[in-house]
mmCIF file of C-alpha atoms in Angstrom:
data_model
loop_
_atom_site.group_PDB
_atom_site.id
_atom_site.type_symbol
_atom_site.label_atom_id
_atom_site.label_comp_id
_atom_site.label_asym_id
_atom_site.label_seq_id
_atom_site.Cartn_x
_atom_site.Cartn_y
_atom_site.Cartn_z
ATOM 1 C CA MET A 403 -56.550 2.429 51.038
ATOM 2 C CA THR A 404 -57.539 -0.166 48.455
ATOM 3 C CA GLN A 405 -59.010 -3.561 49.304
ATOM 4 C CA GLN A 406 -55.867 -5.356 48.140
ATOM 5 C CA GLN A 407 -53.643 -3.077 50.206
ATOM 6 C CA ASN A 408 -55.823 -3.902 53.183
ATOM 7 C CA ASN A 409 -55.598 -7.634 52.424
ATOM 8 C CA PHE A 410 -51.808 -7.428 52.114
ATOM 9 C CA LEU A 411 -51.513 -5.515 55.385
ATOM 10 C CA ASN A 412 -53.679 -8.081 57.185
ATOM 11 C CA ILE A 413 -51.512 -10.966 55.957
ATOM 12 C CA ILE A 414 -48.283 -9.285 57.060
ATOM 13 C CA ARG A 415 -49.859 -8.504 60.420
ATOM 14 C CA ALA A 416 -50.603 -12.217 60.785
ATOM 15 C CA TYR A 417 -46.895 -12.913 60.262
ATOM 16 C CA VAL A 418 -45.981 -10.468 63.034
ATOM 17 C CA ASP A 419 -48.758 -11.622 65.397
ATOM 18 C CA GLN A 420 -49.169 -15.387 65.180
ATOM 19 C CA ASP A 421 -52.453 -15.168 67.132
ATOM 20 C CA TYR A 422 -54.057 -12.791 64.668
ATOM 21 C CA THR A 423 -56.539 -14.159 62.126
ATOM 22 C CA PRO A 424 -56.237 -12.165 58.898
ATOM 23 C CA ILE A 425 -59.402 -10.846 57.290
ATOM 24 C CA ILE A 426 -59.157 -11.374 53.522
ATOM 25 C CA GLU A 427 -61.917 -10.089 51.256
ATOM 26 C CA SER A 428 -62.138 -10.579 47.463
ATOM 27 C CA PRO A 429 -58.400 -11.181 47.168
ATOM 28 C CA ASP A 430 -56.515 -10.393 43.990
ATOM 29 C CA TRP A 431 -53.483 -12.544 44.723
ATOM 30 C CA ASN A 432 -51.424 -11.139 41.871
ATOM 31 C CA GLU A 433 -51.807 -7.648 43.321
ATOM 32 C CA ILE A 434 -51.132 -8.859 46.863
ATOM 33 C CA TYR A 435 -47.996 -10.610 45.647
ATOM 34 C CA ARG A 436 -46.910 -7.449 43.783
ATOM 35 C CA LEU A 437 -47.233 -5.429 46.991
ATOM 36 C CA ALA A 438 -45.178 -8.007 48.889
ATOM 37 C CA TYR A 439 -42.532 -7.885 46.164
ATOM 38 C CA ILE A 440 -42.109 -4.088 46.129
ATOM 39 C CA HIS A 441 -41.891 -4.099 49.954
ATOM 40 C CA SER A 442 -39.301 -6.948 49.969
ATOM 41 C CA LEU A 443 -41.689 -9.126 52.004
ATOM 42 C CA SER A 444 -42.367 -11.981 49.552
ATOM 43 C CA GLY A 445 -40.958 -14.629 51.885
ATOM 44 C CA MET A 446 -43.153 -13.552 54.790
ATOM 45 C CA LEU A 447 -46.198 -13.470 52.531
ATOM 46 C CA TYR A 448 -45.553 -17.034 51.377
ATOM 47 C CA VAL A 449 -45.109 -18.621 54.817
ATOM 48 C CA THR A 450 -48.209 -16.859 56.137
ATOM 49 C CA VAL A 451 -50.360 -17.819 53.150
ATOM 50 C CA GLN A 452 -49.135 -21.415 53.408
ATOM 51 C CA ASP A 453 -49.572 -21.717 57.177
ATOM 52 C CA ARG A 454 -53.078 -20.232 57.084
ATOM 53 C CA ASN A 455 -54.203 -21.932 53.826
ATOM 54 C CA LEU A 456 -55.259 -18.559 52.452
ATOM 55 C CA CYS A 457 -54.714 -19.235 48.732
ATOM 56 C CA SER A 458 -55.510 -22.228 46.515
ATOM 57 C CA ASP A 459 -53.994 -20.933 43.257
ATOM 58 C CA GLU A 460 -51.224 -23.479 42.641
ATOM 59 C CA ALA A 461 -49.455 -21.458 39.955
ATOM 60 C CA LEU A 462 -49.282 -18.415 42.194
ATOM 61 C CA LEU A 463 -48.213 -20.492 45.187
ATOM 62 C CA ASN A 464 -45.378 -21.897 43.096
ATOM 63 C CA ASN A 465 -44.257 -18.361 42.230
ATOM 64 C CA MET A 466 -44.417 -17.439 45.905
ATOM 65 C CA ALA A 467 -42.426 -20.552 46.811
ATOM 66 C CA ARG A 468 -39.677 -19.600 44.360
ATOM 67 C CA ALA A 469 -39.522 -16.100 45.836
ATOM 68 C CA PHE A 470 -39.367 -17.644 49.315
ATOM 69 C CA MET A 471 -36.449 -19.899 48.344
ATOM 70 C CA LEU A 472 -34.644 -16.975 46.719
ATOM 71 C CA THR A 473 -35.127 -14.891 49.887
ATOM 72 C CA VAL A 474 -33.709 -17.657 52.088
ATOM 73 C CA GLY A 475 -30.802 -18.322 49.716
ATOM 74 C CA ASN A 476 -29.845 -14.646 49.578
ATOM 75 C CA SER A 477 -30.145 -14.397 53.347
ATOM 76 C CA VAL A 478 -27.851 -17.365 53.971
ATOM 77 C CA ASN A 479 -25.268 -16.010 51.513
ATOM 78 C CA LYS A 480 -25.296 -12.602 53.195
ATOM 79 C CA GLU A 481 -25.034 -14.135 56.647
ATOM 80 C CA LEU A 482 -21.955 -16.140 55.600
ATOM 81 C CA ALA A 483 -20.321 -13.074 54.026
ATOM 82 C CA PHE A 484 -21.201 -10.979 57.092
ATOM 83 C CA SER A 485 -19.624 -13.536 59.415
ATOM 84 C CA ALA A 486 -16.505 -13.605 57.219
ATOM 85 C CA VAL A 487 -16.107 -9.815 57.357
ATOM 86 C CA LEU A 488 -16.542 -9.770 61.149
ATOM 87 C CA ASP A 489 -13.787 -12.382 61.398
ATOM 88 C CA ILE A 490 -11.535 -10.331 59.097
ATOM 89 C CA LEU A 491 -11.947 -7.207 61.223
ATOM 90 C CA THR A 492 -11.672 -9.088 64.526
ATOM 91 C CA ASN A 493 -8.565 -11.022 63.559
ATOM 92 C CA ASN A 494 -6.906 -7.739 62.608
ATOM 93 C CA GLY A 495 -7.858 -6.050 65.876
ATOM 94 C CA ILE A 496 -10.233 -3.525 64.287
ATOM 95 C CA ARG A 497 -13.219 -2.410 66.352
ATOM 96 C CA HIS A 498 -16.509 -2.353 64.475
ATOM 97 C CA ILE A 499 -20.177 -1.710 65.198
ATOM 98 C CA VAL A 500 -23.035 -3.786 63.787
ATOM 99 C CA PHE A 501 -26.439 -2.108 63.496
ATOM 100 C CA LYS A 502 -29.653 -1.893 61.484
ATOM 101 C CA GLY A 503 -30.690 -5.007 59.549
ATOM 102 C CA THR A 504 -27.957 -7.405 60.706
ATOM 103 C CA VAL A 505 -29.031 -6.812 64.310
ATOM 104 C CA VAL A 506 -32.791 -6.315 63.998
ATOM 105 C CA ARG A 507 -33.244 -9.441 61.833
ATOM 106 C CA GLU A 508 -32.330 -11.495 64.906
ATOM 107 C CA TYR A 509 -35.573 -10.309 66.547
ATOM 108 C CA TYR A 510 -37.829 -11.653 63.761
ATOM 109 C CA PRO A 511 -39.603 -15.053 63.988
ATOM 110 C CA ASP A 512 -37.570 -16.186 60.950
ATOM 111 C CA LYS A 513 -34.465 -14.059 60.562
ATOM 112 C CA GLU A 514 -33.849 -15.447 57.064
ATOM 113 C CA LEU A 515 -37.039 -13.740 55.849
ATOM 114 C CA ARG A 516 -35.974 -10.266 56.946
ATOM 115 C CA THR A 517 -34.419 -9.154 53.662
ATOM 116 C CA MET A 518 -31.380 -6.901 53.465
ATOM 117 C CA GLY A 519 -29.706 -4.932 50.720
ATOM 118 C CA ASP A 520 -26.246 -3.695 51.573
ATOM 119 C CA ILE A 521 -24.759 -4.623 54.960
ATOM 120 C CA ASP A 522 -23.743 -1.707 57.191
ATOM 121 C CA LEU A 523 -20.841 -1.559 59.643
ATOM 122 C CA ALA A 524 -19.273 1.389 61.464
ATOM 123 C CA ILE A 525 -15.591 1.832 62.338
ATOM 124 C CA ASP A 526 -13.296 4.452 63.855
ATOM 125 C CA LYS A 527 -12.149 7.026 61.313
ATOM 126 C CA ALA A 528 -8.544 6.238 62.270
ATOM 127 C CA ASP A 529 -9.036 2.628 61.116
ATOM 128 C CA LYS A 530 -10.268 3.503 57.617
ATOM 129 C CA ASP A 531 -6.969 2.818 55.836
ATOM 130 C CA GLY A 532 -6.431 -0.385 57.807
ATOM 131 C CA VAL A 533 -9.896 -1.642 56.900
ATOM 132 C CA HIS A 534 -9.258 -0.856 53.255
ATOM 133 C CA LYS A 535 -6.101 -2.959 53.272
ATOM 134 C CA VAL A 536 -7.531 -6.002 55.056
ATOM 135 C CA MET A 537 -10.676 -6.012 52.910
ATOM 136 C CA LEU A 538 -8.639 -5.967 49.707
ATOM 137 C CA ASP A 539 -6.305 -8.625 51.109
ATOM 138 C CA ALA A 540 -9.366 -10.796 51.789
ATOM 139 C CA GLY A 541 -10.407 -10.593 48.153
ATOM 140 C CA ALA A 542 -13.059 -7.883 48.395
ATOM 141 C CA SER A 543 -13.414 -5.418 45.530
ATOM 142 C CA TYR A 544 -13.549 -1.702 46.310
ATOM 143 C CA ASP A 545 -16.336 0.396 44.763
ATOM 144 C CA GLU A 546 -14.677 3.765 44.187
ATOM 145 C CA VAL A 547 -17.697 5.203 42.389
ATOM 146 C CA ASP A 548 -20.198 4.814 45.237
ATOM 147 C CA SER A 549 -17.786 5.289 48.140
ATOM 148 C CA HIS A 550 -18.135 8.636 49.929
ATOM 149 C CA ALA A 551 -15.946 10.543 52.338
ATOM 150 C CA GLU A 552 -17.720 8.855 55.268
ATOM 151 C CA VAL A 553 -18.526 5.449 53.767
ATOM 152 C CA SER A 554 -16.441 2.930 51.825
ATOM 153 C CA ASN A 555 -18.190 0.266 49.744
ATOM 154 C CA TYR A 556 -16.745 -3.212 49.270
ATOM 155 C CA GLU A 557 -18.131 -6.303 47.579
ATOM 156 C CA LEU A 558 -17.284 -9.749 48.940
ATOM 157 C CA ASN A 559 -19.001 -12.925 47.730
ATOM 158 C CA VAL A 560 -21.567 -10.853 45.815
ATOM 159 C CA VAL A 561 -22.508 -8.988 49.002
ATOM 160 C CA VAL A 562 -21.976 -5.220 49.305
ATOM 161 C CA PHE A 563 -20.668 -3.843 52.601
ATOM 162 C CA GLU A 564 -21.021 -0.176 53.485
ATOM 163 C CA ILE A 565 -18.355 0.600 56.070
ATOM 164 C CA HIS A 566 -19.060 3.951 57.733
ATOM 165 C CA THR A 567 -16.945 6.362 59.707
ATOM 166 C CA ASN A 568 -20.116 8.396 60.311
ATOM 167 C CA VAL A 569 -23.656 7.098 59.756
ATOM 168 C CA MET A 570 -25.102 10.553 58.962
ATOM 169 C CA GLU A 571 -23.875 12.545 55.975
ATOM 170 C CA SER A 572 -26.461 15.338 56.029
ATOM 171 C CA ASN A 573 -28.883 17.042 58.399
ATOM 172 C CA LEU A 574 -32.649 16.611 58.309
ATOM 173 C CA PHE A 575 -33.228 20.125 59.671
ATOM 174 C CA ASP A 576 -30.865 23.065 59.296
ATOM 175 C CA ASP A 577 -30.917 23.871 63.008
ATOM 176 C CA VAL A 578 -30.103 20.333 64.267
ATOM 177 C CA ASP A 579 -26.585 18.906 63.977
ATOM 178 C CA TYR A 580 -27.352 15.272 63.136
ATOM 179 C CA ILE A 581 -23.861 14.724 61.750
ATOM 180 C CA GLY A 582 -22.280 15.765 65.034
ATOM 181 C CA TYR A 583 -24.844 13.836 67.080
ATOM 182 C CA PHE A 584 -23.867 10.554 65.427
ATOM 183 C CA SER A 585 -20.138 11.312 65.066
ATOM 184 C CA ASP A 586 -18.927 9.259 68.061
ATOM 185 C CA LEU A 587 -20.828 5.979 67.799
ATOM 186 C CA PHE A 588 -18.475 3.975 70.018
ATOM 187 C CA SER A 589 -19.437 6.104 73.021
ATOM 188 C CA ARG A 590 -23.047 4.914 72.401
ATOM 189 C CA ALA A 591 -22.136 1.255 71.842
ATOM 190 C CA GLU A 592 -21.205 -1.772 73.913
ATOM 191 C CA ALA A 593 -19.265 -4.953 73.228
ATOM 192 C CA ARG A 594 -21.507 -7.537 71.594
ATOM 193 C CA LYS A 595 -19.601 -10.700 72.500
ATOM 194 C CA VAL A 596 -16.147 -12.199 72.771
ATOM 195 C CA SER A 597 -15.246 -14.143 69.647
ATOM 196 C CA SER A 598 -13.446 -17.469 70.056
ATOM 197 C CA LYS A 599 -11.458 -16.623 66.929
ATOM 198 C CA GLU A 600 -9.695 -13.632 68.435
ATOM 199 C CA VAL A 601 -5.956 -14.083 68.780
ATOM 200 C CA GLY A 602 -4.326 -13.529 72.142
ATOM 201 C CA SER A 603 -7.006 -11.291 73.607
ATOM 202 C CA GLU A 604 -10.226 -11.501 75.560
ATOM 203 C CA GLU A 605 -11.332 -8.146 74.186
ATOM 204 C CA SER A 606 -14.339 -8.118 71.874
ATOM 205 C CA TYR A 607 -13.967 -6.104 68.688
ATOM 206 C CA THR A 608 -17.624 -6.418 67.675
ATOM 207 C CA TYR A 609 -19.887 -3.751 69.162
ATOM 208 C CA GLU A 610 -23.605 -3.058 69.036
ATOM 209 C CA LEU A 611 -25.411 0.217 69.654
ATOM 210 C CA LYS A 612 -27.005 0.511 73.087
ATOM 211 C CA LYS A 613 -30.665 -0.338 72.761
ATOM 212 C CA GLU A 614 -32.130 3.135 73.392
ATOM 213 C CA PHE A 615 -29.639 4.774 71.046
ATOM 214 C CA HIS A 616 -30.217 2.088 68.406
ATOM 215 C CA LEU A 617 -33.962 2.802 68.512
ATOM 216 C CA ILE A 618 -33.250 6.516 68.099
ATOM 217 C CA TYR A 619 -30.979 5.796 65.134
ATOM 218 C CA LEU A 620 -33.594 3.557 63.484
ATOM 219 C CA LEU A 621 -36.143 6.374 63.780
ATOM 220 C CA VAL A 622 -33.698 8.950 62.392
ATOM 221 C CA HIS A 623 -32.870 6.598 59.529
ATOM 222 C CA MET A 624 -36.590 6.203 58.788
ATOM 223 C CA ALA A 625 -37.077 9.980 58.891
ATOM 224 C CA LYS A 626 -34.208 10.457 56.417
ATOM 225 C CA HIS A 627 -35.697 7.921 54.007
ATOM 226 C CA PHE A 628 -39.202 9.327 54.331
ATOM 227 C CA LYS A 629 -38.066 12.905 53.824
ATOM 228 C CA PHE A 630 -36.085 12.202 50.675
ATOM 229 C CA GLY A 631 -38.239 9.515 49.074
ATOM 230 C CA GLY A 632 -40.144 7.264 51.441
ATOM 231 C CA CYS A 633 -39.936 4.270 53.719
ATOM 232 C CA GLY A 634 -41.973 1.113 53.369
ATOM 233 C CA LEU A 635 -43.518 -1.470 55.627
ATOM 234 C CA ARG A 636 -40.250 -3.273 56.454
ATOM 235 C CA MET A 637 -38.846 -0.305 58.367
ATOM 236 C CA TYR A 638 -41.998 -0.128 60.480
ATOM 237 C CA MET A 639 -41.790 -3.870 61.101
ATOM 238 C CA ASP A 640 -38.228 -3.359 62.354
ATOM 239 C CA ILE A 641 -39.547 -0.958 64.990
ATOM 240 C CA VAL A 642 -42.213 -3.467 66.045
ATOM 241 C CA MET A 643 -39.740 -6.347 66.328
ATOM 242 C CA PHE A 644 -37.230 -4.158 68.134
ATOM 243 C CA LEU A 645 -39.738 -2.960 70.734
ATOM 244 C CA CYS A 646 -41.183 -6.449 71.235
ATOM 245 C CA HIS A 647 -37.675 -7.815 71.802
ATOM 246 C CA PHE A 648 -36.839 -5.168 74.408
ATOM 247 C CA ASN A 649 -40.305 -5.119 75.944
ATOM 248 C CA GLY A 650 -40.179 -3.230 79.256
ATOM 249 C CA GLU A 651 -36.389 -2.720 79.141
ATOM 250 C CA LEU A 652 -36.128 0.669 77.443
ATOM 251 C CA ASP A 653 -35.520 3.964 79.231
ATOM 252 C CA TRP A 654 -38.336 5.893 77.579
ATOM 253 C CA ASP A 655 -37.546 9.152 79.408
ATOM 254 C CA TYR A 656 -34.108 9.144 77.759
ATOM 255 C CA VAL A 657 -35.574 8.268 74.353
ATOM 256 C CA ARG A 658 -38.143 11.043 74.603
ATOM 257 C CA GLU A 659 -35.582 13.712 75.542
ATOM 258 C CA GLU A 660 -33.173 12.697 72.778
ATOM 259 C CA LEU A 661 -35.960 12.724 70.175
ATOM 260 C CA LYS A 662 -36.900 16.223 71.328
ATOM 261 C CA LYS A 663 -33.308 17.361 70.783
ATOM 262 C CA LEU A 664 -33.488 15.940 67.275
ATOM 263 C CA LYS A 665 -36.923 17.510 66.573
ATOM 264 C CA LEU A 666 -38.309 14.047 65.845
ATOM 265 C CA ILE A 667 -40.762 13.471 68.704
ATOM 266 C CA HIS A 668 -43.742 14.103 66.380
ATOM 267 C CA PHE A 669 -42.352 11.787 63.709
ATOM 268 C CA ALA A 670 -41.651 9.044 66.258
ATOM 269 C CA ASP A 671 -45.224 9.276 67.515
ATOM 270 C CA SER A 672 -46.529 8.866 63.973
ATOM 271 C CA VAL A 673 -44.365 5.750 63.520
ATOM 272 C CA PHE A 674 -45.606 4.246 66.786
ATOM 273 C CA GLN A 675 -49.242 4.908 65.883
ATOM 274 C CA PHE A 676 -48.841 3.329 62.449
ATOM 275 C CA CYS A 677 -47.266 0.274 64.070
ATOM 276 C CA ASN A 678 -50.236 0.027 66.439
ATOM 277 C CA ARG A 679 -52.715 0.420 63.586
ATOM 278 C CA TRP A 680 -51.020 -1.960 61.144
ATOM 279 C CA PHE A 681 -49.667 -4.677 63.436
ATOM 280 C CA GLY A 682 -51.936 -4.558 66.479
ATOM 281 C CA THR A 683 -49.169 -3.483 68.873
ATOM 282 C CA ASP A 684 -49.704 -1.281 71.919
ATOM 283 C CA ILE A 685 -46.786 1.141 71.762
ATOM 284 C CA ALA A 686 -47.339 4.180 73.945
ATOM 285 C CA VAL A 687 -47.602 7.501 72.089
ATOM 286 C CA LEU A 688 -45.194 10.033 73.577
ATOM 287 C CA GLU A 689 -46.888 13.359 72.799
ATOM 288 C CA ASN A 690 -48.710 13.674 69.463
ATOM 289 C CA GLU A 691 -51.792 11.928 68.124
ATOM 290 C CA ILE A 692 -52.574 11.484 64.423
ATOM 291 C CA SER A 693 -56.179 11.544 63.267
ATOM 292 C CA ASP A 694 -57.768 8.487 61.655
ATOM 293 C CA SER A 695 -58.226 10.349 58.352
ATOM 294 C CA GLU A 696 -54.540 11.327 58.243
ATOM 295 C CA MET A 697 -53.555 7.778 59.130
ATOM 296 C CA GLU A 698 -55.630 6.413 56.237
ATOM 297 C CA ILE A 699 -54.010 8.775 53.720
ATOM 298 C CA ILE A 700 -50.460 8.044 54.870
ATOM 299 C CA THR A 701 -51.116 4.290 55.020
ATOM 300 C CA GLU A 702 -52.063 4.250 51.341
ATOM 301 C CA TYR A 703 -49.036 6.390 50.500
ATOM 302 C CA VAL A 704 -46.604 4.085 52.333
ATOM 303 C CA LEU A 705 -48.072 0.891 50.866
ATOM 304 C CA ALA A 706 -48.010 2.267 47.308
ATOM 305 C CA GLY A 707 -44.351 3.321 47.487
ATOM 306 C CA GLY A 708 -42.577 0.054 48.278
ATOM 307 C CA THR A 709 -39.490 -0.538 50.430
ATOM 308 C CA PHE A 710 -37.968 2.929 49.930
ATOM 309 C CA GLY A 711 -40.953 4.810 48.516
ATOM 310 C CA TYR A 712 -39.661 4.918 44.929
ATOM 311 C CA HIS A 713 -42.433 3.028 43.131
ATOM 312 C CA GLY A 714 -44.604 5.194 40.926
ATOM 313 C CA LYS A 715 -43.207 8.505 42.234
ATOM 314 C CA ASN A 716 -41.117 11.354 40.884
ATOM 315 C CA VAL A 717 -38.403 11.034 43.526
ATOM 316 C CA ASP A 718 -36.152 13.645 41.883
ATOM 317 C CA ALA A 719 -38.922 16.239 42.207
ATOM 318 C CA ILE A 720 -39.545 15.184 45.812
ATOM 319 C CA ARG A 721 -35.868 15.678 46.690
ATOM 320 C CA ALA A 722 -35.747 19.040 44.917
ATOM 321 C CA GLU A 723 -38.877 20.262 46.724
ATOM 322 C CA ASN A 724 -37.389 19.168 50.050
ATOM 323 C CA LYS A 725 -34.809 21.905 49.622
ATOM 324 C CA ASP A 726 -37.236 24.692 48.810
ATOM 325 C CA SER A 727 -40.047 25.578 46.442
ATOM 326 C CA GLY A 728 -40.399 27.934 43.514
ATOM 327 C CA TRP A 729 -38.571 28.418 40.246
ATOM 328 C CA PHE A 730 -35.405 29.831 41.819
ATOM 329 C CA SER A 731 -35.026 26.581 43.750
ATOM 330 C CA LYS A 732 -35.566 24.551 40.584
ATOM 331 C CA ILE A 733 -32.923 26.526 38.680
ATOM 332 C CA LYS A 734 -30.583 26.065 41.615
ATOM 333 C CA THR A 735 -31.307 22.320 41.573
ATOM 334 C CA VAL A 736 -30.279 22.056 37.916
ATOM 335 C CA GLY A 737 -27.159 24.106 38.600
ATOM 336 C CA CYS A 738 -26.166 21.886 41.509
ATOM 337 C CA PHE A 739 -26.812 18.772 39.424
ATOM 338 C CA ILE A 740 -24.422 19.919 36.674
ATOM 339 C CA PHE A 741 -21.982 21.953 38.793
ATOM 340 C CA PRO A 742 -22.037 20.426 42.309
ATOM 341 C CA SER A 743 -20.472 22.430 45.115
ATOM 342 C CA TYR A 744 -17.034 21.778 46.558
ATOM 343 C CA ASP A 745 -18.561 20.569 49.849
ATOM 344 C CA HIS A 746 -20.935 18.203 48.048
ATOM 345 C CA LEU A 747 -18.155 16.643 45.960
ATOM 346 C CA LYS A 748 -15.893 16.325 48.997
ATOM 347 C CA ARG A 749 -18.618 14.444 50.886
ATOM 348 C CA ARG A 750 -19.638 12.388 47.878
ATOM 349 C CA TYR A 751 -16.300 11.256 46.425
ATOM 350 C CA GLU A 752 -13.214 9.989 48.179
ATOM 351 C CA TRP A 753 -11.011 10.997 45.236
ATOM 352 C CA MET A 754 -11.543 14.648 46.176
ATOM 353 C CA GLY A 755 -9.174 14.132 49.123
ATOM 354 C CA GLU A 756 -7.600 17.454 50.117
ATOM 355 C CA THR A 757 -8.160 19.088 46.714
ATOM 356 C CA PRO A 758 -7.966 22.893 47.134
ATOM 357 C CA LYS A 759 -11.127 24.815 46.319
ATOM 358 C CA TRP A 760 -9.576 26.619 43.379
ATOM 359 C CA LEU A 761 -9.336 23.256 41.587
ATOM 360 C CA LEU A 762 -13.137 22.816 41.709
ATOM 361 C CA PRO A 763 -13.494 23.147 37.886
ATOM 362 C CA VAL A 764 -11.060 20.238 37.494
ATOM 363 C CA ALA A 765 -13.190 18.254 39.948
ATOM 364 C CA TRP A 766 -16.264 19.022 37.809
ATOM 365 C CA VAL A 767 -14.534 17.506 34.776
ATOM 366 C CA ARG A 768 -13.719 14.385 36.830
ATOM 367 C CA TYR A 769 -17.324 14.302 38.090
ATOM 368 C CA TRP A 770 -18.720 14.491 34.535
ATOM 369 C CA TYR A 771 -16.310 11.761 33.434
ATOM 370 C CA TYR A 772 -17.550 9.544 36.298
ATOM 371 C CA ARG A 773 -21.196 10.147 35.454
ATOM 372 C CA ILE A 774 -20.784 9.441 31.744
ATOM 373 C CA PHE A 775 -18.063 6.798 31.470
ATOM 374 C CA VAL A 776 -17.705 5.094 34.880
ATOM 375 C CA VAL A 777 -21.295 5.076 36.129
ATOM 376 C CA LYS A 778 -22.335 4.908 32.448
ATOM 377 C CA GLN A 779 -25.305 7.162 33.034
ATOM 378 C CA SER A 780 -26.707 7.975 29.611
ATOM 379 C CA LYS A 781 -27.331 11.494 28.370
ATOM 380 C CA GLN A 782 -31.035 10.658 28.076
ATOM 381 C CA ASP A 783 -31.181 9.477 31.697
ATOM 382 C CA THR A 784 -29.371 12.591 32.930
ATOM 383 C CA LEU A 785 -31.721 14.890 31.018
ATOM 384 C CA LYS A 786 -34.715 12.917 32.263
ATOM 385 C CA ARG A 787 -33.610 13.322 35.891
ATOM 386 C CA ILE A 788 -33.045 17.058 35.447
ATOM 387 C CA LYS A 789 -36.489 17.407 33.838
ATOM 388 C CA GLN A 790 -38.141 15.456 36.667
ATOM 389 C CA ALA A 791 -36.386 17.501 39.336
ATOM 390 C CA THR A 792 -37.668 20.753 37.823
ATOM 391 C CA GLU A 793 -41.243 19.630 37.272
ATOM 392 C CA SER A 794 -44.030 20.951 39.463
ATOM 393 C CA SER A 795 -44.822 17.428 40.470
ATOM 394 C CA GLU A 796 -48.002 16.448 42.271
ATOM 395 C CA ASP A 797 -45.863 13.739 43.892
ATOM 396 C CA ALA A 798 -43.708 16.433 45.496
ATOM 397 C CA LEU A 799 -46.721 18.424 46.679
ATOM 398 C CA GLU A 800 -48.390 15.355 48.173
ATOM 399 C CA HIS A 801 -45.139 14.278 49.810
ATOM 400 C CA TYR A 802 -44.676 17.690 51.430
ATOM 401 C CA ARG A 803 -48.253 17.678 52.744
ATOM 402 C CA LEU A 804 -47.662 14.279 54.343
ATOM 403 C CA MET A 805 -44.376 15.398 55.865
ATOM 404 C CA GLU A 806 -46.225 18.264 57.534
ATOM 405 C CA LYS A 807 -48.614 15.769 59.101
ATOM 406 C CA ILE A 808 -45.828 13.629 60.571
ATOM 407 C CA GLY A 809 -43.486 16.402 61.716
ATOM 408 C CA LEU A 810 -40.814 16.369 59.000
ATOM 409 C CA ALA A 811 -41.575 19.715 57.357
#
């Protein structure tokens, strides 16, 4: 881990633990700010640096202040749009589950500084058509290109909403049915509150995942991101804030048994140990310890990769190597990229509908048309991605070695 990575980590720890005094040595504030930017933590960096008088560079502080204001502005806009969508669904009697960032941000010292990209909601599959209608009636635009069989994307007030009928679209391990495990979310959720805007009913239509199950989902979501690219500091902070909020209230026996079913007990232990190391928490390790040397290597890897692990890495090669290794796998990867399977297209694109399998070549033509003319992906970009996916990338080899250490291989 570099000195500037260590400085950055110490400052973010001071945001999480107000009693902690950060140790800053030979700071390169431009590099520290860059790390905060790629991890979507610029706002937290600014308030901590300001509160602790850590930096005297006025020009840099002004840049940080602008990033802070942008973070807060984006947060307020998303909160207003989120509230509007909840009202739309509630007023139309549609049950919905809130989870991930919109829930966990409430546990942060300053919820406005917990950045979010898209906003996730879950609904019953039977309500999908009804949701589509009310969202369009409310003025939202529907993103047909990025909507999948299990998730519909809408944009309202420049905020993208991912509305899921299932929050898992693929399995992390071939012998564990993650899709089935997360298929009935409402049985693992509870009513969040009764809205005063509901018409003629005391029933709440807004649900939230039960706390133990929400923790399990957050860990599965992290594992998915790490396996197919990476996950940055913000996801680990979510775990810290979540566990601090529910301090002493969780049924850890249940959590442990469910993680065993999902083959993620080792991964969860690695997450808890990193949280303890990076943020000074005291989360109990369930079964597996990670050595200090392994922790140092993975810390540098996580900090270098940014929010979703994409920075400076050949992510296409990483995803290809996750499937298998060797030249046969690489040839298969190229084939699947150009001629995706029926099952892949059916999961990926809603327009597939009930298309019979014998019309797969027609679907390929539609797929190519989408890639070239709708998504406007250039020929050069497509060829570049294919080349990267077939490279014997050191990024892929390093990623696989790290996954072995944390139980994802």
